[in-house]
PDB file of C-alpha atoms in Angstrom:
ATOM      1  CA  GLU C  23     132.362  97.382  90.899  1.00  0.00           C
ATOM      2  CA  THR C  24     131.788  94.626  88.327  1.00  0.00           C
ATOM      3  CA  GLY C  25     128.168  93.854  87.529  1.00  0.00           C
ATOM      4  CA  VAL C  26     126.508  90.536  86.840  1.00  0.00           C
ATOM      5  CA  THR C  27     127.572  88.942  83.582  1.00  0.00           C
ATOM      6  CA  GLN C  28     126.030  86.057  81.694  1.00  0.00           C
ATOM      7  CA  SER C  29     127.115  83.895  78.796  1.00  0.00           C
ATOM      8  CA  PRO C  30     126.278  83.187  76.102  1.00  0.00           C
ATOM      9  CA  THR C  31     124.038  86.015  74.970  1.00  0.00           C
ATOM     10  CA  HIS C  32     122.004  83.867  72.621  1.00  0.00           C
ATOM     11  CA  LEU C  33     121.707  80.143  72.136  1.00  0.00           C
ATOM     12  CA  ILE C  34     119.758  77.896  69.788  1.00  0.00           C
ATOM     13  CA  LYS C  35     119.212  74.264  70.740  1.00  0.00           C
ATOM     14  CA  THR C  36     117.141  71.366  69.493  1.00  0.00           C
ATOM     15  CA  ARG C  37     114.432  69.666  71.527  1.00  0.00           C
ATOM     16  CA  GLY C  38     115.883  66.890  73.663  1.00  0.00           C
ATOM     17  CA  GLN C  39     119.337  68.435  73.900  1.00  0.00           C
ATOM     18  CA  GLN C  40     121.025  69.735  77.032  1.00  0.00           C
ATOM     19  CA  VAL C  41     122.223  73.292  77.679  1.00  0.00           C
ATOM     20  CA  THR C  42     124.480  75.041  80.190  1.00  0.00           C
ATOM     21  CA  LEU C  43     124.206  78.748  80.932  1.00  0.00           C
ATOM     22  CA  ARG C  44     126.765  80.657  82.947  1.00  0.00           C
ATOM     23  CA  CYS C  45     126.693  83.584  85.333  1.00  0.00           C
ATOM     24  CA  SER C  46     129.282  85.613  87.205  1.00  0.00           C
ATOM     25  CA  SER C  47     128.006  87.415  90.250  1.00  0.00           C
ATOM     26  CA  GLN C  48     128.597  91.028  91.162  1.00  0.00           C
ATOM     27  CA  SER C  49     131.632  91.602  93.339  1.00  0.00           C
ATOM     28  CA  GLY C  50     130.771  91.333  97.025  1.00  0.00           C
ATOM     29  CA  HIS C  51     127.803  89.060  96.368  1.00  0.00           C
ATOM     30  CA  ASN C  52     127.797  85.385  97.384  1.00  0.00           C
ATOM     31  CA  THR C  53     124.263  84.361  96.389  1.00  0.00           C
ATOM     32  CA  VAL C  54     122.985  83.640  92.896  1.00  0.00           C
ATOM     33  CA  SER C  55     119.388  83.201  91.757  1.00  0.00           C
ATOM     34  CA  TRP C  56     118.139  82.084  88.361  1.00  0.00           C
ATOM     35  CA  TYR C  57     114.916  83.141  86.670  1.00  0.00           C
ATOM     36  CA  GLN C  58     113.087  82.158  83.497  1.00  0.00           C
ATOM     37  CA  GLN C  59     111.283  84.903  81.608  1.00  0.00           C
ATOM     38  CA  ALA C  60     108.972  83.728  78.853  1.00  0.00           C
ATOM     39  CA  LEU C  61     107.989  86.208  76.173  1.00  0.00           C
ATOM     40  CA  GLY C  62     105.525  88.765  77.520  1.00  0.00           C
ATOM     41  CA  GLN C  63     105.726  87.457  81.083  1.00  0.00           C
ATOM     42  CA  GLY C  64     107.436  88.390  84.306  1.00  0.00           C
ATOM     43  CA  PRO C  65     110.462  86.403  85.433  1.00  0.00           C
ATOM     44  CA  GLN C  66     109.800  83.181  87.318  1.00  0.00           C
ATOM     45  CA  PHE C  67     112.114  81.968  90.055  1.00  0.00           C
ATOM     46  CA  ILE C  68     113.939  78.738  89.231  1.00  0.00           C
ATOM     47  CA  PHE C  69     116.329  78.355  92.173  1.00  0.00           C
ATOM     48  CA  GLN C  70     118.869  80.087  94.365  1.00  0.00           C
ATOM     49  CA  TYR C  71     122.398  79.047  95.328  1.00  0.00           C
ATOM     50  CA  TYR C  72     124.267  80.071  98.452  1.00  0.00           C
ATOM     51  CA  ARG C  73     127.525  78.573  99.686  1.00  0.00           C
ATOM     52  CA  GLU C  74     127.535  76.214  96.715  1.00  0.00           C
ATOM     53  CA  GLU C  75     124.233  74.610  97.712  1.00  0.00           C
ATOM     54  CA  GLU C  76     120.686  75.046  96.474  1.00  0.00           C
ATOM     55  CA  ASN C  77     119.006  77.354  98.958  1.00  0.00           C
ATOM     56  CA  GLY C  78     115.494  77.515  97.546  1.00  0.00           C
ATOM     57  CA  ARG C  79     113.613  76.371  94.464  1.00  0.00           C
ATOM     58  CA  GLY C  80     110.601  77.450  92.481  1.00  0.00           C
ATOM     59  CA  ASN C  81     108.132  75.267  90.629  1.00  0.00           C
ATOM     60  CA  PHE C  82     110.521  73.818  88.054  1.00  0.00           C
ATOM     61  CA  PRO C  83     111.170  70.139  87.303  1.00  0.00           C
ATOM     62  CA  PRO C  84     114.418  68.365  88.280  1.00  0.00           C
ATOM     63  CA  ARG C  85     115.749  68.593  84.721  1.00  0.00           C
ATOM     64  CA  PHE C  86     116.577  72.182  85.708  1.00  0.00           C
ATOM     65  CA  SER C  87     119.705  71.962  87.847  1.00  0.00           C
ATOM     66  CA  GLY C  88     122.497  74.229  88.897  1.00  0.00           C
ATOM     67  CA  LEU C  89     125.897  74.654  90.399  1.00  0.00           C
ATOM     68  CA  GLN C  90     127.681  77.365  92.301  1.00  0.00           C
ATOM     69  CA  PHE C  91     131.449  77.550  92.421  1.00  0.00           C
ATOM     70  CA  PRO C  92     133.803  78.792  95.167  1.00  0.00           C
ATOM     71  CA  ASN C  93     134.149  82.135  93.365  1.00  0.00           C
ATOM     72  CA  TYR C  94     130.311  82.442  93.572  1.00  0.00           C
ATOM     73  CA  SER C  95     129.799  82.087  89.830  1.00  0.00           C
ATOM     74  CA  SER C  96     127.029  79.746  88.801  1.00  0.00           C
ATOM     75  CA  GLU C  97     125.708  77.499  86.070  1.00  0.00           C
ATOM     76  CA  LEU C  98     122.183  76.602  85.067  1.00  0.00           C
ATOM     77  CA  ASN C  99     121.790  73.253  83.342  1.00  0.00           C
ATOM     78  CA  VAL C 100     118.659  72.178  81.534  1.00  0.00           C
ATOM     79  CA  ASN C 101     118.330  68.599  80.315  1.00  0.00           C
ATOM     80  CA  ALA C 102     115.915  67.155  77.772  1.00  0.00           C
ATOM     81  CA  LEU C 103     115.017  70.560  76.373  1.00  0.00           C
ATOM     82  CA  GLU C 104     111.398  71.204  75.479  1.00  0.00           C
ATOM     83  CA  LEU C 105     109.978  73.847  73.167  1.00  0.00           C
ATOM     84  CA  ASP C 106     108.478  75.651  76.185  1.00  0.00           C
ATOM     85  CA  ASP C 107     111.973  76.138  77.595  1.00  0.00           C
ATOM     86  CA  SER C 108     112.488  78.878  75.013  1.00  0.00           C
ATOM     87  CA  ALA C 109     112.868  81.998  77.124  1.00  0.00           C
ATOM     88  CA  LEU C 110     115.210  84.642  78.481  1.00  0.00           C
ATOM     89  CA  TYR C 111     117.168  83.216  81.397  1.00  0.00           C
ATOM     90  CA  LEU C 112     118.193  85.782  83.961  1.00  0.00           C
ATOM     91  CA  CYS C 113     120.778  85.438  86.656  1.00  0.00           C
ATOM     92  CA  ALA C 114     120.728  87.687  89.704  1.00  0.00           C
ATOM     93  CA  SER C 115     123.272  88.063  92.451  1.00  0.00           C
ATOM     94  CA  SER C 116     122.765  89.284  95.976  1.00  0.00           C
ATOM     95  CA  ARG C 117     124.317  89.351  99.405  1.00  0.00           C
ATOM     96  CA  GLN C 118     123.789  86.601 101.934  1.00  0.00           C
ATOM     97  CA  PRO C 119     120.133  85.471 102.113  1.00  0.00           C
ATOM     98  CA  GLY C 120     118.180  87.361 104.722  1.00  0.00           C
ATOM     99  CA  THR C 121     120.265  90.516 104.530  1.00  0.00           C
ATOM    100  CA  ASP C 122     118.828  93.103 102.176  1.00  0.00           C
ATOM    101  CA  TYR C 123     117.022  90.943  99.570  1.00  0.00           C
ATOM    102  CA  GLU C 124     118.215  93.219  96.769  1.00  0.00           C
ATOM    103  CA  GLN C 125     118.960  91.234  93.642  1.00  0.00           C
ATOM    104  CA  TYR C 126     121.010  92.588  90.771  1.00  0.00           C
ATOM    105  CA  PHE C 127     120.348  91.109  87.378  1.00  0.00           C
ATOM    106  CA  GLY C 128     122.531  90.282  84.445  1.00  0.00           C
ATOM    107  CA  PRO C 129     121.524  90.959  80.833  1.00  0.00           C
ATOM    108  CA  GLY C 130     120.229  87.418  80.352  1.00  0.00           C
ATOM    109  CA  THR C 131     120.715  84.545  77.922  1.00  0.00           C
ATOM    110  CA  ARG C 132     118.116  84.154  75.191  1.00  0.00           C
ATOM    111  CA  LEU C 133     117.501  80.420  74.643  1.00  0.00           C
ATOM    112  CA  THR C 134     115.583  79.236  71.611  1.00  0.00           C
ATOM    113  CA  VAL C 135     114.565  75.578  71.415  1.00  0.00           C
ATOM    114  CA  THR C 136     113.545  74.299  67.984  1.00  0.00           C
TER     115      THR C 136
ATOM    116  CA  ALA T   2      99.512  81.363  97.276  1.00  0.00           C
ATOM    117  CA  GLN T   3     101.765  84.396  97.222  1.00  0.00           C
ATOM    118  CA  SER T   4     101.225  86.600  94.203  1.00  0.00           C
ATOM    119  CA  VAL T   5     101.918  90.001  92.689  1.00  0.00           C
ATOM    120  CA  THR T   6      99.411  91.596  90.334  1.00  0.00           C
ATOM    121  CA  GLN T   7      99.965  94.425  87.894  1.00  0.00           C
ATOM    122  CA  PRO T   8      96.500  95.226  86.544  1.00  0.00           C
ATOM    123  CA  ASP T   9      97.649  97.287  83.567  1.00  0.00           C
ATOM    124  CA  ILE T  10      99.340  95.435  80.716  1.00  0.00           C
ATOM    125  CA  HIS T  11      99.944  98.608  78.699  1.00  0.00           C
ATOM    126  CA  ILE T  12      99.918 102.273  79.668  1.00  0.00           C
ATOM    127  CA  THR T  13     100.358 105.206  77.291  1.00  0.00           C
ATOM    128  CA  VAL T  14     101.453 108.565  78.681  1.00  0.00           C
ATOM    129  CA  SER T  15     102.394 111.803  76.981  1.00  0.00           C
ATOM    130  CA  GLU T  16     105.915 113.045  77.501  1.00  0.00           C
ATOM    131  CA  GLY T  17     105.971 115.434  80.452  1.00  0.00           C
ATOM    132  CA  ALA T  18     102.813 114.013  81.988  1.00  0.00           C
ATOM    133  CA  SER T  19     102.676 112.228  85.331  1.00  0.00           C
ATOM    134  CA  LEU T  20     102.715 108.467  85.655  1.00  0.00           C
ATOM    135  CA  GLU T  21     101.317 105.920  88.060  1.00  0.00           C
ATOM    136  CA  LEU T  22     101.801 102.178  87.651  1.00  0.00           C
ATOM    137  CA  ARG T  23      99.756  99.922  89.881  1.00  0.00           C
ATOM    138  CA  CYS T  24     100.912  96.912  91.866  1.00  0.00           C
ATOM    139  CA  ASN T  25      99.004  94.757  94.333  1.00  0.00           C
ATOM    140  CA  TYR T  26     100.371  91.885  96.370  1.00  0.00           C
ATOM    141  CA  SER T  27      98.856  88.925  98.151  1.00  0.00           C
ATOM    142  CA  TYR T  28     101.027  87.643 100.977  1.00  0.00           C
ATOM    143  CA  GLY T  29     100.355  86.401 104.490  1.00  0.00           C
ATOM    144  CA  ALA T  30     102.556  89.100 105.956  1.00  0.00           C
ATOM    145  CA  THR T  31     103.888  92.281 104.387  1.00  0.00           C
ATOM    146  CA  PRO T  32     106.632  91.243 101.987  1.00  0.00           C
ATOM    147  CA  TYR T  33     109.659  93.176 100.869  1.00  0.00           C
ATOM    148  CA  LEU T  34     108.639  95.055  97.718  1.00  0.00           C
ATOM    149  CA  PHE T  35     110.558  96.159  94.657  1.00  0.00           C
ATOM    150  CA  TRP T  36     110.110  97.864  91.316  1.00  0.00           C
ATOM    151  CA  TYR T  37     112.353  96.917  88.396  1.00  0.00           C
ATOM    152  CA  VAL T  38     112.587  98.327  84.876  1.00  0.00           C
ATOM    153  CA  GLN T  39     113.529  96.358  81.778  1.00  0.00           C
ATOM    154  CA  SER T  40     114.464  97.995  78.493  1.00  0.00           C
ATOM    155  CA  PRO T  41     114.248  95.927  75.290  1.00  0.00           C
ATOM    156  CA  GLY T  42     116.925  93.254  75.199  1.00  0.00           C
ATOM    157  CA  GLN T  43     118.214  94.215  78.628  1.00  0.00           C
ATOM    158  CA  GLY T  44     118.210  92.711  82.073  1.00  0.00           C
ATOM    159  CA  LEU T  45     116.297  94.147  84.997  1.00  0.00           C
ATOM    160  CA  GLN T  46     117.380  97.328  86.773  1.00  0.00           C
ATOM    161  CA  LEU T  47     116.282  97.988  90.345  1.00  0.00           C
ATOM    162  CA  LEU T  48     114.386 101.285  90.647  1.00  0.00           C
ATOM    163  CA  LEU T  49     113.489 101.215  94.326  1.00  0.00           C
ATOM    164  CA  LYS T  50     112.583  99.014  97.257  1.00  0.00           C
ATOM    165  CA  TYR T  51     110.426  99.018 100.376  1.00  0.00           C
ATOM    166  CA  PHE T  52     111.417  97.095 103.452  1.00  0.00           C
ATOM    167  CA  SER T  53     109.808  98.997 106.334  1.00  0.00           C
ATOM    168  CA  GLY T  54     109.435 102.484 107.759  1.00  0.00           C
ATOM    169  CA  ASP T  55     108.488 105.473 105.637  1.00  0.00           C
ATOM    170  CA  THR T  56     105.780 104.368 103.220  1.00  0.00           C
ATOM    171  CA  LEU T  57     106.920 106.752 100.486  1.00  0.00           C
ATOM    172  CA  VAL T  58     110.210 105.596  99.022  1.00  0.00           C
ATOM    173  CA  GLN T  59     112.425 107.378  96.550  1.00  0.00           C
ATOM    174  CA  GLY T  60     114.294 105.624  93.808  1.00  0.00           C
ATOM    175  CA  ILE T  61     116.516 106.301  90.871  1.00  0.00           C
ATOM    176  CA  LYS T  62     115.575 108.212  87.713  1.00  0.00           C
ATOM    177  CA  GLY T  63     113.057 110.358  89.582  1.00  0.00           C
ATOM    178  CA  PHE T  64     110.719 107.489  90.497  1.00  0.00           C
ATOM    179  CA  GLU T  65     108.953 107.052  93.807  1.00  0.00           C
ATOM    180  CA  ALA T  66     106.546 104.478  95.191  1.00  0.00           C
ATOM    181  CA  GLU T  67     103.997 104.479  97.964  1.00  0.00           C
ATOM    182  CA  PHE T  68     103.275 101.458 100.135  1.00  0.00           C
ATOM    183  CA  LYS T  69      99.682 101.186 101.376  1.00  0.00           C
ATOM    184  CA  ARG T  70      99.151  98.286 103.739  1.00  0.00           C
ATOM    185  CA  SER T  71      95.359  98.710 103.812  1.00  0.00           C
ATOM    186  CA  GLN T  72      95.203  98.290 100.034  1.00  0.00           C
ATOM    187  CA  SER T  73      98.049  95.769  99.706  1.00  0.00           C
ATOM    188  CA  SER T  74      99.471  98.092  97.101  1.00  0.00           C
ATOM    189  CA  PHE T  75     102.848  99.471  96.112  1.00  0.00           C
ATOM    190  CA  ASN T  76     102.254 101.883  93.237  1.00  0.00           C
ATOM    191  CA  LEU T  77     105.059 103.469  91.261  1.00  0.00           C
ATOM    192  CA  ARG T  78     104.902 107.149  90.338  1.00  0.00           C
ATOM    193  CA  LYS T  79     106.829 109.750  88.424  1.00  0.00           C
ATOM    194  CA  PRO T  80     105.828 113.435  88.214  1.00  0.00           C
ATOM    195  CA  SER T  81     106.993 113.977  84.637  1.00  0.00           C
ATOM    196  CA  VAL T  82     107.957 111.202  82.232  1.00  0.00           C
ATOM    197  CA  HIS T  83     110.648 111.376  79.583  1.00  0.00           C
ATOM    198  CA  TRP T  84     110.750 109.474  76.294  1.00  0.00           C
ATOM    199  CA  SER T  85     113.593 107.393  77.743  1.00  0.00           C
ATOM    200  CA  ASP T  86     111.215 106.001  80.387  1.00  0.00           C
ATOM    201  CA  ALA T  87     109.529 103.820  77.761  1.00  0.00           C
ATOM    202  CA  ALA T  88     110.167 100.279  78.956  1.00  0.00           C
ATOM    203  CA  GLU T  89     108.654  97.314  80.768  1.00  0.00           C
ATOM    204  CA  TYR T  90     108.111  97.783  84.492  1.00  0.00           C
ATOM    205  CA  PHE T  91     107.897  94.926  86.952  1.00  0.00           C
ATOM    206  CA  CYS T  92     106.737  94.901  90.525  1.00  0.00           C
ATOM    207  CA  ALA T  93     108.245  92.143  92.670  1.00  0.00           C
ATOM    208  CA  ALA T  94     108.016  90.834  96.205  1.00  0.00           C
ATOM    209  CA  VAL T  95     109.770  88.417  98.524  1.00  0.00           C
ATOM    210  CA  SER T  96     108.834  87.204 101.969  1.00  0.00           C
ATOM    211  CA  GLY T  97     111.271  87.180 104.846  1.00  0.00           C
ATOM    212  CA  GLY T  98     113.968  84.590 104.437  1.00  0.00           C
ATOM    213  CA  GLY T  99     114.528  85.364 100.790  1.00  0.00           C
ATOM    214  CA  ALA T 100     115.234  81.801  99.723  1.00  0.00           C
ATOM    215  CA  ASP T 101     112.018  81.596  97.742  1.00  0.00           C
ATOM    216  CA  GLY T 102     113.242  84.169  95.289  1.00  0.00           C
ATOM    217  CA  LEU T 103     111.366  87.164  93.981  1.00  0.00           C
ATOM    218  CA  THR T 104     107.788  86.813  92.811  1.00  0.00           C
ATOM    219  CA  PHE T 105     107.150  89.122  89.872  1.00  0.00           C
ATOM    220  CA  GLY T 106     104.031  90.583  88.368  1.00  0.00           C
ATOM    221  CA  LYS T 107     103.465  90.181  84.643  1.00  0.00           C
ATOM    222  CA  GLY T 108     104.714  93.654  83.957  1.00  0.00           C
ATOM    223  CA  THR T 109     103.340  96.910  82.578  1.00  0.00           C
ATOM    224  CA  HIS T 110     104.508  98.115  79.193  1.00  0.00           C
ATOM    225  CA  LEU T 111     104.929 101.883  79.249  1.00  0.00           C
ATOM    226  CA  ILE T 112     104.568 103.781  75.993  1.00  0.00           C
ATOM    227  CA  ILE T 113     105.515 107.465  75.831  1.00  0.00           C
ATOM    228  CA  GLN T 114     103.737 109.657  73.299  1.00  0.00           C
ATOM    229  CA  PRO T 115     105.596 112.730  72.001  1.00  0.00           C
TER     230      PRO T 115
END
């Protein structure tokens, strides 16, 4: 069984730039959720994708957007980067919403905005 | 608003001693509850979950947790800790429907003394 993978591992961007992070879900999972984890904090829910559509969203501005592809992989896009966007971005995959609610996390992408 | 609270930011335990990490939740109805562990530079690993039924749940790595509805708590325990248990521990919850994503506490940093 293949686990959740994320790329890249680390990324450095400049304020105002745009970034795309990628995630491949665990085999058998068709739902992907994204989280932002600032240093010393718990992860915060950004949004969830199911059947290639956004299925739920946390308290993040529209410059955070995403995609899910037919193979259930996903992208997180962040436009107009701000210094506060520096964080570990975690992707989690799960089965269909409303089934078992278990989410399995990837290793994360560390984004630094300078 | 829905929230998860972990009152202890840091806990230090001697190797071989017992451990209890506290978690309280504030939800309209009993949510689904989880404990995750995060080692430095790693993603989150699911330790155990509570959905319903038996209020004492067993997880991986010798961990267990007890759900107490009257106290809105879901505390994590381990009878005897090992040096490899040193990590960050997160309690998380999600209401039925799952599309809102997991709500995490701020985490408890566990330090193991030799």
